[in-house]
Structure formats: C-alpha cells, structure tokens
Coordinates of C-alpha atoms in Angstrom, one line a residue:
Chain A
X1 CA 173.4 32.5 232.3
X2 CA 171.9 32.9 228.5
X3 CA 175.2 32.4 225.8
X4 CA 173.6 35.7 224.8
X5 CA 173.9 37.2 228.0
X6 CA 177.6 35.8 228.4
X7 CA 178.5 37.8 224.4
X8 CA 177.1 40.7 225.9
X9 CA 179.1 40.7 229.7
X10 CA 182.2 39.9 227.6
X11 CA 181.7 42.9 224.9
X12 CA 181.0 45.3 227.4
X13 CA 184.1 44.2 229.3
X14 CA 185.8 44.5 225.8
X15 CA 184.6 47.8 225.7
X16 CA 185.1 48.9 229.1
X17 CA 189.0 47.7 229.0
X18 CA 189.8 49.4 225.4
X19 CA 190.5 52.6 226.6
X20 CA 192.7 51.5 229.0
X21 CA 194.7 49.6 226.2
X22 CA 195.1 52.0 223.6
X23 CA 195.9 54.5 226.0
X24 CA 196.3 58.5 224.5
X25 CA 195.6 56.6 221.3
X26 CA 193.8 59.9 219.8
X27 CA 193.0 58.7 216.4
X28 CA 191.6 55.4 217.5
X29 CA 189.2 56.3 220.5
X30 CA 188.0 59.6 218.5
X31 CA 187.0 56.4 215.7
X32 CA 185.6 54.2 218.7
X33 CA 184.0 57.7 219.9
X34 CA 182.2 57.8 217.2
X35 CA 181.3 54.8 216.5
X36 CA 180.0 54.3 219.9
X37 CA 177.8 57.6 219.5
X38 CA 175.9 56.4 216.3
X39 CA 175.5 52.8 217.3
X40 CA 173.5 54.7 219.9
X41 CA 172.1 57.3 217.5
X42 CA 171.1 53.9 215.1
X43 CA 170.3 51.7 217.6
X44 CA 167.5 54.8 218.9
X45 CA 166.1 55.4 215.0
X46 CA 166.0 51.3 215.0
X47 CA 162.7 51.9 217.8
X48 CA 161.0 53.8 215.7
X49 CA 162.2 53.2 211.7
X50 CA 163.4 48.9 212.9
X51 CA 160.5 48.3 215.4
X52 CA 157.8 50.6 214.4
X53 CA 158.3 50.2 210.6
X54 CA 158.4 54.2 210.4
X55 CA 160.6 54.5 208.6
X56 CA 162.1 58.2 209.1
X57 CA 164.5 60.2 207.0
X58 CA 164.5 62.8 209.7
X59 CA 166.2 62.1 212.4
X60 CA 168.9 64.8 212.5
X61 CA 165.9 66.9 213.2
X62 CA 165.8 65.3 216.6
X63 CA 169.7 65.1 217.1
X64 CA 169.5 68.6 216.2
X65 CA 167.3 69.9 218.7
X66 CA 169.2 68.4 221.0
X67 CA 172.4 69.9 220.3
X68 CA 171.2 73.6 219.3
X69 CA 169.3 73.2 223.2
X70 CA 172.2 72.5 224.9
X71 CA 174.5 74.3 223.3
X72 CA 172.4 77.9 222.8
X73 CA 171.4 76.8 227.2
X74 CA 175.2 76.5 227.6
X75 CA 176.5 79.3 225.5
X76 CA 174.2 81.9 226.6
X77 CA 173.1 81.4 229.6
X78 CA 176.2 79.0 231.1
X79 CA 173.2 76.1 231.9
X80 CA 175.2 72.9 232.2
X81 CA 174.9 70.4 229.2
X82 CA 173.2 67.5 230.9
X83 CA 170.2 69.6 232.3
X84 CA 170.5 71.1 228.3
X85 CA 170.5 67.4 227.3
X86 CA 167.7 66.9 229.4
X87 CA 165.8 69.5 228.1
X88 CA 166.9 69.0 224.6
X89 CA 165.8 65.2 224.7
X90 CA 162.1 66.5 226.5
X91 CA 161.7 69.1 223.8
X92 CA 162.6 66.5 220.9
X93 CA 160.1 64.0 222.6
X94 CA 157.8 66.6 222.4
X95 CA 158.0 67.3 218.4
X96 CA 158.5 63.8 218.2
X97 CA 154.9 63.5 219.5
X98 CA 153.6 66.3 217.2
X99 CA 155.1 64.7 213.4
X100 CA 153.5 61.5 215.2
X101 CA 150.5 63.1 215.7
X102 CA 150.4 64.5 212.6
X103 CA 151.5 61.6 210.3
X104 CA 149.7 59.3 211.9
X105 CA 147.2 58.5 208.6
X106 CA 150.9 58.1 206.5
X107 CA 152.8 55.1 205.5
X108 CA 155.6 54.2 203.9
X109 CA 157.2 56.7 201.4
X110 CA 154.9 59.3 202.2
X111 CA 155.5 59.3 205.7
X112 CA 159.7 59.2 204.8
X113 CA 158.8 62.5 202.6
X114 CA 157.1 64.1 205.7
X115 CA 160.0 63.6 207.5
X116 CA 162.3 65.1 205.0
X117 CA 159.8 68.2 205.0
X118 CA 159.9 68.2 208.5
X119 CA 163.7 68.8 208.7
X120 CA 164.4 70.6 206.4
X121 CA 161.9 73.1 207.9
X122 CA 164.4 73.3 211.5
X123 CA 166.8 73.6 209.0
X124 CA 165.8 76.8 207.1
X125 CA 164.3 77.7 210.2
X126 CA 167.9 77.3 212.5
X127 CA 169.8 79.0 209.7
X128 CA 167.7 81.9 209.2
X129 CA 167.0 82.6 213.7
X130 CA 170.4 84.3 213.5
X131 CA 169.5 86.2 216.8
X132 CA 169.1 82.5 218.9
X133 CA 171.5 80.2 216.2
X134 CA 174.2 82.6 214.9
X135 CA 172.7 81.5 211.6
X136 CA 174.7 79.1 208.9
X137 CA 177.7 79.8 210.8
X138 CA 176.8 77.8 213.7
X139 CA 177.8 78.2 217.2
X140 CA 180.7 77.5 218.7
X141 CA 181.3 75.5 222.0
X142 CA 183.8 76.7 224.0
X143 CA 186.0 74.7 225.6
X144 CA 185.9 74.7 229.4
X145 CA 186.7 70.9 230.6
X146 CA 184.9 70.2 233.7
X147 CA 182.3 67.3 234.6
X148 CA 179.3 70.1 235.2
X149 CA 180.3 71.0 231.6
X150 CA 180.2 67.3 230.3
X151 CA 183.4 68.2 228.9
X152 CA 186.9 66.2 229.7
X153 CA 190.3 66.3 229.7
X154 CA 190.8 62.9 228.6
X155 CA 189.0 60.4 225.3
X156 CA 188.2 58.0 227.3
X157 CA 185.8 59.8 230.1
X158 CA 183.8 61.1 226.1
X159 CA 183.8 57.1 225.3
X160 CA 181.8 55.9 228.6
X161 CA 179.8 58.5 229.0
X162 CA 179.2 57.3 224.9
X163 CA 179.1 53.9 226.1
X164 CA 176.7 55.0 228.9
X165 CA 174.4 56.3 226.5
X166 CA 174.3 53.0 223.8
X167 CA 173.7 51.3 227.2
X168 CA 170.6 53.1 227.6
X169 CA 169.2 52.8 224.1
X170 CA 170.7 49.3 223.8
X171 CA 168.5 48.2 227.2
X172 CA 165.8 49.7 225.6
X173 CA 166.2 47.6 222.7
X174 CA 166.5 44.4 224.7
X175 CA 163.2 45.3 227.3
X176 CA 161.3 45.6 224.1
X177 CA 162.5 43.1 222.3
X178 CA 160.5 40.8 225.2
X179 CA 157.7 43.3 226.7
X180 CA 153.9 43.8 225.4
X181 CA 155.4 47.2 224.4
X182 CA 157.7 45.8 221.7
X183 CA 154.8 42.9 220.4
X184 CA 152.5 45.4 220.1
X185 CA 154.8 47.7 217.4
X186 CA 155.8 44.8 215.6
X187 CA 152.5 44.2 215.3
X188 CA 151.3 47.2 214.8
X189 CA 154.3 47.1 212.1
X190 CA 153.2 43.7 210.8
X191 CA 149.2 44.9 209.8
X192 CA 147.8 47.7 212.0
X193 CA 144.2 46.3 211.4
X194 CA 144.6 43.2 212.9
X195 CA 146.9 44.7 216.1
X196 CA 143.3 47.5 216.2
X197 CA 141.2 44.2 215.6
X198 CA 143.4 42.5 219.0
X199 CA 142.5 45.4 221.0
X200 CA 145.9 47.4 220.5
X201 CA 145.6 51.1 220.4
X202 CA 147.8 51.8 217.4
X203 CA 148.1 55.1 217.7
X204 CA 149.4 55.3 221.0
X205 CA 152.1 53.0 220.2
X206 CA 153.7 54.6 217.5
X207 CA 153.6 58.1 219.3
X208 CA 155.1 56.1 222.5
X209 CA 157.9 54.2 220.2
X210 CA 158.5 58.3 218.4
X211 CA 158.4 59.7 221.8
X212 CA 161.2 57.7 222.8
X213 CA 163.4 57.6 219.8
X214 CA 163.6 61.1 219.3
X215 CA 164.4 61.9 223.2
X216 CA 167.2 59.4 223.0
X217 CA 168.6 60.9 219.7
X218 CA 168.5 64.4 221.0
X219 CA 170.8 63.2 223.7
X220 CA 173.1 62.0 220.9
X221 CA 172.5 65.7 219.7
X222 CA 174.3 66.9 222.9
X223 CA 177.0 65.1 223.3
X224 CA 178.1 66.2 220.0
X225 CA 178.3 69.1 220.0
X226 CA 180.2 69.2 223.7
X227 CA 182.7 66.2 222.0
X228 CA 183.1 68.2 218.6
X229 CA 183.0 71.3 220.0
X230 CA 180.7 73.1 216.8
X231 CA 177.5 72.6 215.6
X232 CA 176.1 73.9 212.0
X233 CA 172.6 73.7 210.9
X234 CA 173.9 72.5 207.6
X235 CA 175.1 69.2 209.1
X236 CA 173.2 69.1 212.6
X237 CA 170.2 68.9 210.3
X238 CA 171.1 67.2 206.6
X239 CA 169.3 65.0 205.1
X240 CA 173.1 63.3 205.3
X241 CA 173.1 62.8 208.8
X242 CA 169.8 61.5 208.7
X243 CA 170.2 58.9 205.8
X244 CA 173.9 57.6 207.7
X245 CA 171.9 56.9 211.1
X246 CA 168.8 54.8 209.0
X247 CA 172.0 53.3 206.7
X248 CA 174.0 52.3 209.8
X249 CA 170.5 50.1 210.9
X250 CA 169.6 48.9 207.7
X251 CA 172.9 47.5 206.8
X252 CA 173.4 46.4 210.7
X253 CA 170.2 44.6 210.7
X254 CA 166.9 46.7 211.2
X255 CA 164.4 45.2 214.0
X256 CA 167.3 43.5 215.9
X257 CA 168.5 44.8 219.4
X258 CA 172.2 44.1 218.3
X259 CA 171.9 44.9 214.0
X260 CA 172.6 49.0 214.2
X261 CA 175.7 48.4 216.3
X262 CA 177.4 45.8 214.3
X263 CA 176.1 48.6 211.4
X264 CA 177.4 51.2 213.4
X265 CA 180.8 49.3 213.6
X266 CA 180.8 48.6 209.8
X267 CA 179.7 51.3 208.3
X268 CA 182.5 53.7 210.4
X269 CA 185.0 51.2 209.8
X270 CA 184.3 50.9 206.6
X271 CA 184.6 55.1 206.4
X272 CA 187.8 55.1 207.7
X273 CA 189.4 52.2 205.9
X274 CA 187.9 53.3 202.7
X275 CA 189.3 56.8 203.5
X276 CA 192.5 56.0 203.9
X277 CA 192.9 54.2 201.2
X278 CA 190.9 56.0 198.7
X279 CA 192.5 59.3 199.6
X280 CA 190.6 61.9 202.3
X281 CA 188.8 64.5 200.4
X282 CA 185.1 64.4 201.9
X283 CA 182.8 63.0 200.1
X284 CA 184.5 61.2 196.4
X285 CA 185.3 58.1 195.7
X286 CA 185.3 56.5 199.1
X287 CA 181.3 58.1 199.1
X288 CA 180.6 56.1 195.8
X289 CA 181.6 52.6 197.3
X290 CA 179.6 53.3 200.1
X291 CA 176.6 54.5 197.6
X292 CA 177.4 51.0 196.2
X293 CA 177.4 48.6 199.0
X294 CA 174.5 50.4 200.5
X295 CA 172.4 49.8 196.8
X296 CA 173.6 45.3 197.3
X297 CA 173.0 45.1 200.9
X298 CA 169.9 46.2 200.2
X299 CA 168.5 44.5 197.2
X300 CA 170.6 40.9 197.9
X301 CA 170.4 41.0 202.2
X302 CA 167.8 43.6 202.7
X303 CA 167.1 42.0 206.6
X304 CA 170.9 43.3 207.9
X305 CA 174.2 41.4 207.9
X306 CA 173.4 40.3 211.5
X307 CA 170.5 38.1 210.6
X308 CA 171.6 37.4 207.6
X309 CA 175.1 36.1 209.0
X310 CA 173.0 34.1 212.3
X311 CA 171.2 32.3 209.1
X312 CA 174.6 31.2 207.4
X313 CA 175.7 29.8 210.6
X314 CA 172.4 27.8 211.6
X315 CA 172.1 26.4 207.8
X316 CA 176.0 25.5 208.3
X317 CA 174.7 23.9 211.2
X318 CA 172.3 22.3 210.1
X319 CA 170.0 23.1 213.0
X320 CA 166.8 25.3 212.7
X321 CA 167.1 29.2 213.0
X322 CA 165.5 31.7 215.3
X323 CA 164.9 34.2 212.1
X324 CA 164.1 38.1 214.1
X325 CA 161.9 38.5 211.0
X326 CA 162.4 37.6 207.2
X327 CA 162.5 40.2 205.4
X328 CA 161.6 43.8 207.1
X329 CA 159.1 46.2 206.1
Chain B
X1 CA 149.6 96.1 189.6
X2 CA 151.8 95.7 186.9
X3 CA 155.0 94.1 189.5
X4 CA 152.0 91.8 190.0
X5 CA 151.8 91.0 186.4
X6 CA 155.2 90.2 186.5
X7 CA 155.6 88.3 189.8
X8 CA 152.6 86.2 188.3
X9 CA 154.7 85.4 184.6
X10 CA 157.4 85.2 186.6
X11 CA 156.1 82.2 188.9
X12 CA 153.9 80.7 185.9
X13 CA 157.7 80.7 184.0
X14 CA 159.4 79.1 187.1
X15 CA 156.5 76.7 187.0
X16 CA 156.7 75.6 184.1
X17 CA 160.5 74.3 185.2
X18 CA 159.3 72.5 187.9
X19 CA 156.5 71.3 186.2
X20 CA 159.3 69.8 183.3
X21 CA 161.7 68.3 186.5
X22 CA 158.2 66.3 188.0
X23 CA 156.2 64.6 185.3
X24 CA 159.2 61.9 185.4
X25 CA 158.6 61.5 188.9
X26 CA 155.0 61.3 188.7
X27 CA 154.6 59.2 186.1
X28 CA 156.9 56.5 188.0
X29 CA 155.2 56.9 191.1
X30 CA 151.9 56.3 189.0
X31 CA 153.1 53.8 187.8
X32 CA 154.9 51.6 189.8
X33 CA 154.2 53.1 193.1
X34 CA 158.0 53.7 193.4
X35 CA 159.5 56.9 194.7
X36 CA 162.4 57.5 193.3
X37 CA 165.4 59.7 195.6
X38 CA 167.8 59.7 193.1
X39 CA 165.3 61.7 190.4
X40 CA 167.2 64.7 191.2
X41 CA 170.9 63.2 190.8
X42 CA 169.4 61.9 187.2
X43 CA 168.6 65.7 186.4
X44 CA 172.0 66.5 187.5
X45 CA 173.3 63.9 185.1
X46 CA 171.5 65.3 182.6
X47 CA 172.6 69.4 183.1
X48 CA 176.6 68.1 183.2
X49 CA 176.1 66.8 180.0
X50 CA 174.5 68.8 177.9
X51 CA 177.0 71.6 180.1
X52 CA 180.0 69.8 178.1
X53 CA 177.5 68.7 175.0
X54 CA 178.2 72.5 175.0
X55 CA 181.6 73.4 176.3
X56 CA 183.7 70.5 174.7
X57 CA 181.4 70.1 171.4
X58 CA 179.5 73.7 170.8
X59 CA 176.3 71.6 170.5
X60 CA 173.3 74.1 171.2
X61 CA 171.3 73.1 174.7
X62 CA 168.0 72.5 172.7
X63 CA 169.7 70.1 170.2
X64 CA 171.6 68.2 173.0
X65 CA 168.3 68.3 174.8
X66 CA 167.4 65.2 172.3
X67 CA 170.7 63.9 172.6
X68 CA 170.1 63.7 176.7
X69 CA 166.9 62.7 176.4
X70 CA 168.1 59.1 174.0
X71 CA 171.3 59.2 176.9
X72 CA 169.4 59.3 179.6
X73 CA 166.3 56.7 178.6
X74 CA 169.3 54.4 177.6
X75 CA 170.4 54.7 181.4
X76 CA 167.2 54.3 182.7
X77 CA 167.0 51.3 181.1
X78 CA 170.7 49.8 182.6
X79 CA 169.6 51.0 186.4
X80 CA 166.3 49.8 185.9
X81 CA 167.9 46.2 184.9
X82 CA 170.3 46.9 187.6
X83 CA 168.6 47.9 190.4
X84 CA 165.4 49.3 189.9
X85 CA 163.6 46.1 188.6
X86 CA 164.7 43.7 191.7
X87 CA 163.1 46.8 194.3
X88 CA 159.5 46.3 192.9
X89 CA 157.0 44.8 195.1
X90 CA 159.9 44.6 197.7
X91 CA 159.2 46.4 200.9
X92 CA 159.5 49.9 201.4
X93 CA 162.9 49.7 202.9
X94 CA 164.2 48.1 199.7
X95 CA 162.9 50.5 197.4
X96 CA 163.6 53.9 199.4
X97 CA 166.9 52.3 200.4
X98 CA 168.3 51.3 197.1
X99 CA 167.6 54.9 195.4
X100 CA 169.4 56.7 198.5
X101 CA 171.9 54.9 197.8
X102 CA 172.2 55.2 193.8
X103 CA 171.6 58.5 194.9
X104 CA 174.9 58.6 197.2
X105 CA 176.8 56.6 194.2
X106 CA 175.7 59.1 191.8
X107 CA 176.8 62.5 193.6
X108 CA 180.0 61.6 194.4
X109 CA 180.9 60.0 191.3
X110 CA 179.9 63.4 189.7
X111 CA 182.2 65.2 192.8
X112 CA 184.8 62.8 191.6
X113 CA 184.9 63.5 188.1
X114 CA 184.0 67.2 187.7
X115 CA 184.7 68.6 191.6
X116 CA 182.5 70.3 193.6
X117 CA 182.8 73.2 191.0
X118 CA 179.6 75.4 189.9
X119 CA 179.4 75.4 186.2
X120 CA 177.4 77.2 183.9
X121 CA 177.7 78.0 180.2
X122 CA 177.8 81.8 178.9
X123 CA 176.0 82.4 175.9
X124 CA 173.9 85.4 174.4
X125 CA 170.8 83.4 175.1
X126 CA 171.1 83.0 179.2
X127 CA 170.7 86.6 179.7
X128 CA 168.2 87.5 176.2
X129 CA 165.1 88.9 177.9
X130 CA 161.4 89.8 175.6
X131 CA 159.2 92.9 176.9
X132 CA 155.8 92.2 176.9
X133 CA 154.3 95.8 177.7
X134 CA 155.7 96.2 181.5
X135 CA 156.3 92.1 181.8
X136 CA 160.0 90.6 181.2
X137 CA 160.9 87.6 180.5
X138 CA 163.8 85.9 180.2
X139 CA 164.3 84.0 177.2
X140 CA 166.3 80.6 178.0
X141 CA 162.4 80.5 180.8
X142 CA 159.8 81.0 178.4
X143 CA 161.5 78.3 176.3
X144 CA 161.9 75.7 178.9
X145 CA 158.6 76.6 179.9
X146 CA 156.2 76.3 176.3
X147 CA 158.5 72.9 175.9
X148 CA 157.2 71.7 179.4
X149 CA 153.9 72.4 177.8
X150 CA 154.5 70.5 174.4
X151 CA 156.4 67.1 175.9
X152 CA 152.8 67.2 178.9
X153 CA 150.7 67.6 176.1
X154 CA 152.6 65.2 173.7
X155 CA 153.3 62.7 177.2
X156 CA 149.1 62.9 177.6
X157 CA 148.0 62.0 174.5
X158 CA 150.8 59.3 174.7
X159 CA 149.2 57.9 177.4
X160 CA 145.7 58.0 176.2
X161 CA 146.1 57.2 172.4
X162 CA 148.1 54.8 171.6
X163 CA 148.4 51.3 172.7
X164 CA 151.9 51.4 174.6
X165 CA 150.1 54.2 176.7
X166 CA 146.9 52.1 177.3
X167 CA 148.9 49.8 178.9
X168 CA 151.1 51.6 181.3
X169 CA 147.9 53.5 182.2
X170 CA 146.3 50.0 182.8
X171 CA 149.2 48.6 184.8
X172 CA 149.1 52.2 186.9
X173 CA 145.3 51.0 187.9
X174 CA 145.4 47.5 188.5
X175 CA 148.5 45.6 188.2
X176 CA 147.5 41.9 188.3
X177 CA 144.7 42.7 185.6
X178 CA 146.4 44.1 183.6
X179 CA 148.8 40.8 183.4
X180 CA 145.6 39.3 182.2
X181 CA 145.2 40.9 179.5
X182 CA 148.7 40.4 177.9
X183 CA 150.2 43.5 179.3
X184 CA 154.3 42.5 180.2
X185 CA 154.2 44.3 183.7
X186 CA 158.0 44.0 184.0
X187 CA 158.6 45.8 180.0
X188 CA 156.2 48.5 181.4
X189 CA 158.1 49.0 183.9
X190 CA 161.3 49.4 182.1
X191 CA 159.9 52.2 179.8
X192 CA 158.0 53.8 182.5
X193 CA 161.0 54.1 184.0
X194 CA 162.9 54.9 181.2
X195 CA 160.7 57.3 179.7
X196 CA 160.8 59.1 183.5
X197 CA 164.3 59.2 183.5
X198 CA 164.6 60.2 179.9
X199 CA 162.2 63.8 180.6
X200 CA 164.9 64.6 182.8
X201 CA 167.3 65.0 180.3
X202 CA 165.4 67.4 178.8
X203 CA 164.4 69.0 181.8
X204 CA 168.8 69.2 182.2
X205 CA 169.6 70.6 178.7
X206 CA 166.6 73.1 179.2
X207 CA 167.9 74.7 182.4
X208 CA 171.7 75.1 181.6
X209 CA 171.6 78.3 180.1
X210 CA 169.6 79.3 183.8
X211 CA 170.9 77.3 186.0
X212 CA 174.6 75.8 187.3
X213 CA 175.4 73.0 187.6
X214 CA 177.2 70.7 190.3
X215 CA 177.4 67.6 192.4
X216 CA 174.7 67.8 194.5
X217 CA 172.2 70.4 192.1
X218 CA 169.6 67.3 191.9
X219 CA 168.6 68.1 195.7
X220 CA 167.6 71.3 195.7
X221 CA 165.6 70.5 192.7
X222 CA 164.2 66.9 193.5
X223 CA 162.9 68.9 196.7
X224 CA 161.1 71.1 195.0
X225 CA 159.6 67.6 192.9
X226 CA 158.7 65.8 195.9
X227 CA 156.8 69.3 197.0
X228 CA 155.5 69.5 193.6
X229 CA 154.2 65.4 193.1
X230 CA 152.6 65.7 196.2
X231 CA 151.0 68.2 195.9
X232 CA 149.4 67.8 192.6
X233 CA 149.4 63.9 193.5
X234 CA 151.5 61.2 193.7
X235 CA 151.1 59.7 190.3
X236 CA 148.6 62.8 188.6
X237 CA 149.9 64.2 185.6
X238 CA 147.6 67.3 185.3
X239 CA 148.2 67.0 189.3
X240 CA 152.1 67.6 188.4
X241 CA 151.4 70.4 185.9
X242 CA 149.2 72.8 188.6
X243 CA 151.5 71.3 191.3
X244 CA 154.3 73.0 189.8
X245 CA 152.7 76.1 188.4
X246 CA 151.5 76.6 192.0
X247 CA 154.4 76.3 193.4
X248 CA 156.4 78.6 190.9
X249 CA 153.5 81.4 191.8
X250 CA 154.1 80.5 195.3
X251 CA 158.0 81.2 195.7
X252 CA 158.0 83.5 193.3
X253 CA 155.2 85.7 195.6
X254 CA 157.1 84.4 198.7
X255 CA 160.4 85.8 197.7
X256 CA 159.0 89.4 197.2
X257 CA 156.3 89.8 199.8
X258 CA 158.3 87.7 202.7
X259 CA 161.7 87.4 202.0
X260 CA 163.9 85.7 199.2
X261 CA 165.3 83.2 202.1
X262 CA 162.2 82.1 203.4
X263 CA 160.3 80.7 199.9
X264 CA 161.5 77.9 200.8
X265 CA 160.2 77.8 204.2
X266 CA 156.8 78.8 202.4
X267 CA 156.8 75.9 200.3
X268 CA 157.7 72.9 202.6
X269 CA 154.9 74.1 204.6
X270 CA 152.7 73.9 201.8
X271 CA 154.3 70.2 201.3
X272 CA 153.6 68.8 205.2
X273 CA 150.6 70.4 205.3
X274 CA 149.2 69.2 202.2
X275 CA 150.6 65.9 203.1
X276 CA 148.8 65.8 206.4
X277 CA 145.1 67.6 205.4
X278 CA 145.1 66.4 202.1
X279 CA 147.7 63.5 201.3
X280 CA 146.6 62.1 198.2
X281 CA 147.3 65.5 196.8
X282 CA 144.6 67.8 194.9
X283 CA 144.1 65.5 191.9
X284 CA 145.5 61.7 193.3
X285 CA 144.3 58.7 194.0
X286 CA 141.8 58.1 197.3
X287 CA 144.1 55.9 199.5
X288 CA 147.4 56.4 197.9
X289 CA 149.3 57.8 201.1
X290 CA 146.9 55.9 203.8
X291 CA 147.3 52.3 202.4
X292 CA 151.0 51.2 202.7
X293 CA 151.2 51.3 198.7

C-alpha cells in the first residue's frame, strides 16, 4: 500500500474512534463536529476556489440554500431532511450552474465581487420573504430526534454523519487529483486559452466544478440546520461565513486535497483556543489575531500551510519535493 | 411633480456621498489593479476619528476633515509599507485575502476599542435644512455633495495637470513603459494608495453629522462603493461620479416607489446585471474584467 493511503486509513480510524474515546464530553464533541463540518465545506469550496481558481466569496449562498430548503420542507410540510438535503443540493447545483453561466466572462476580483452580490441578493430575499422564511428572526428547527429527521440523541451520530459528508467531498477531490476532469480544471485555471487550444471546453469544466461544489456546500447547510436547530438569513447568507469557508481552504493550502481539512482543523482550534484565552465575546480580540494571522499567512505562505510544511520536510531530508503548485492563482 | 423633484434632489445629494466614498477605491484600482476589500473599514476609521475629535476636543467635523485626511494619508503609507506593497503583482488570492484579513482585523480592533455601540454626534448642523421652493435639502448632505464635487475636480486636475499626476496616470496605463520613462512604480503606488485612503478621512468627517458610526459601518458603504465603481467602470474617475449619482437616484426612487427595504435589492440587481452585461462598466477600459487583471 502507498504511504498516503496508509495515512488516510489511519486518520479515518482515529476519527472513527474519537467519539468512543471521548464518551459524552459534549464540548469536545461539539468542537469536533463543527471542525468536520467546516472541513467538508472548505473541501467543497476548494473544488471551485482552489482547483478552478474561481475565488468565490459567496459560498454562503449555497450553504443557505441547503439550510433553507430542507428546513422549510421539514417545518412546513414534514418532509424528511434527507429528502430536503438532496433537493437542496439539486437546487443549489442549479443555482451554481446559473451563477457559473452568467459569470463565464469574469475573472479574478470581478468574479469574486459578483459572487458577493448574488449572496447579498439572496440574503435580502430571505429577510423580506417573511411568509416563507420568517424574515430576519429565522426559523427554529423543532427538535424531534429520529434517524428519519436527521436528528440524534447522541452527538456521536452527528459526528459520524459529518465525517461521511467529509469523506464524500474529500473522496471526490482525491479522484479529481488523478482524473481527466481534475487536469482539465487545473489547465483552465492556469491558462484558459492554452487549455482551449488543446480541445478542452473551459466552459463545461468550469460549470461542472461550480455545480458539484455548490451541491456539496448545500448538503452542509442542511446538516448545520439539523444540528444547530436554528437558521437565520444574517448568518446563513453572510459575507463572514463565506470568507471563513474560503479562508480555511486558503490557510490549509488551496488546490490540494488535504489542505482545506487541515485548514479547518487549524482555524477551529485556533478559534477555540483564542476564545478561551482572550475572552468569550463574539468577535473582538481573537478575531483581530485571526485577521492578522490571515494577512501573514497569505503574504508569506501563500501556498498554504500543508504544502509549505511538506516543502520544509523535503528540504530537511535534502530530497526533492513534489510541489502541487508553486503559488496559487 | 414636486415629489419627483424632491426625490431627484435627494437622490443626487445621496449620490454625492457615494461618489465621495468611491473615488479612492476607483483610483487605487485604476492605478494598482488592486481591489481594496478593506475600503469600508478605512472609512469607518475616518468616521470614528471625526467622531472622537468632536466628542473629546470639540473639533467641528468640517475642520477635522483636514486632520483626518492627513492622518489616514499617513495610515495609508503605513499599510502600504506593511501589507499592500507586498501584494503588487501577486496572485489574486494573495491580493484579495490580504485585504480581507486586514478588514477583519480593523473591524474587530474597533469592536474591542470602541464597542459595538452606534455613535452619532448631536449638533445643530445635523438637523439643519434649507428649502428651495418645494424642495427641502439637509445642510450636511449639501455640504458633503459640494465638497465631493470640489474634491473630484481637484483630483481630476491633479491627475491631468501635475507632473506627479501624469506619472500616476502613466503607471496606470502601462506600468512597464512608465518604468522605462523614469517613473518609480513603488513610489507611485504608495502615493496612490495613501491618497485613496486619505480621501476616506474627508468622507468620514463629512458623513459623521449624517450617519452613526459603529465597527461594521464600513461593510454597507464598501458594498455601495463596489456597486458605484463597477457601474462606472473600475478605475474611471468620471465613471465613479456618474455611477455614484446614478446609484443615489436609483436608491431614492426605489425606496419611495417600491419599498425602503428593497432599495438594496434594486442596486445589487443593477450591479449583477452590469457585471454580466457590461463588466467594464459605463466608462471603464475594455478588457479589464475579461482578462485576469
């Protein structure tokens, strides 16, 4: 077996065993569940943002679509969130297709600005369409435990579900790393004209990436709604949430399969540690540190922590290093 | 008819404020090809500065305008040296996220130092109104509009008729050739960024008699500034003027005829449509949006 495969299996085993070891320590399990959920979302963002080089800062839109679709169906019509999750994914996928199609000509900061604007529009709609969304006060999700309702008595069940979601997007990214589709996507990111000259349909590749990334992100939204128990437009469609998703992938290392996971672990841990050190208020001093760290990472380790660390290790051994990419888009 | 004239006047005045908030953003983009995602947070600093100058020292906002312009100009140089200069010519992810990190840090620093309270100043000026026939105009809005006009004209003259201004425009048109002609790009960039931020010191002081200030106040203004600047054409000064006035009028008309809560929906829709149909804006240079700038 290859060494990476061994590491992956080991990581999976450790992850599976964690709830058993921790027992019912709610705080730790809570942190772990959110960590895995963010890792899943960051991995999903990475498909578009990292491999595709389309730096979306509106991914909260898809997260929100997922959360609202399943919650509205569940609360108003009693439809199982499992069905809602799939419908939300389809809806978000279609929406991603739409955004991808209308932004085909836009690159770099222009694409980024457009994704922000689209998310803001959804937020305004969610706030104002009161009969459907209950406006800015949000929708509480009634707690009715049951496998069919995607609500569980034990936190361990949520943890395993989040882990399964993470496996989905991580698996897809691993597959992308060695598939034609992945190479096409990277080719389009690096040089669209050259890729087109080689016969790659850059439009198709970009759209597929958008659809998959949006659909996966929406599934995370449904999970979040069922786990947290309330959804609000000001959070679900917020710029802060979008930025956080992108940041995890960037700090870990965009355009690599493992980077976003590591980034999510790092940021969640950092957030928890800073909160306990610097006080529990929302925002505040820990967010200042977080912002400064972000600037430092982007300026000095723009490839992300994972590839940087790999390079360091290789340098110490004196060997050559397989660099996924020197510097991201 | 009267109501229409009133709406038009209010819209144009509001547009003046948006022009004021946007010119720095478009200048920095035009010259440096960098989108300053922390633009609104520098405006927030300008507003807080003017607020405290008034509250603690009794300095009138129209005086603190000059002080804040200088202070933010200096701050612009500091941040250029620390961060912005290091992002020039780097990939988009570095440029965009360095500014977002800066924005997060500034907002939360303001939260720690000043708390999340809304603060406004209370002076007779804030509620003064002039009546021109059937039209009523708030004095601070009118002053802000006039100063915005003066600043835009001065900036235009500076860019077209001074040596430094010409160098800035040269660097924005072709940074490589400008270097060959003896223009130091890094100095030009530093100056441009400092001017762009310094203008927010003026804007902040002019806004403080009208709006309350709080740590995240910049977000709303930054989004409007992006809309204005993209509408006019990123990097175009006349474009920012037209874009600002248009957005002001659109916002005022749509709050009256549709609903106040819908005004944002209207201008974001305009924004998205412009990005899709005419990504270079009304007066932008062709190719800016299509090429990966």
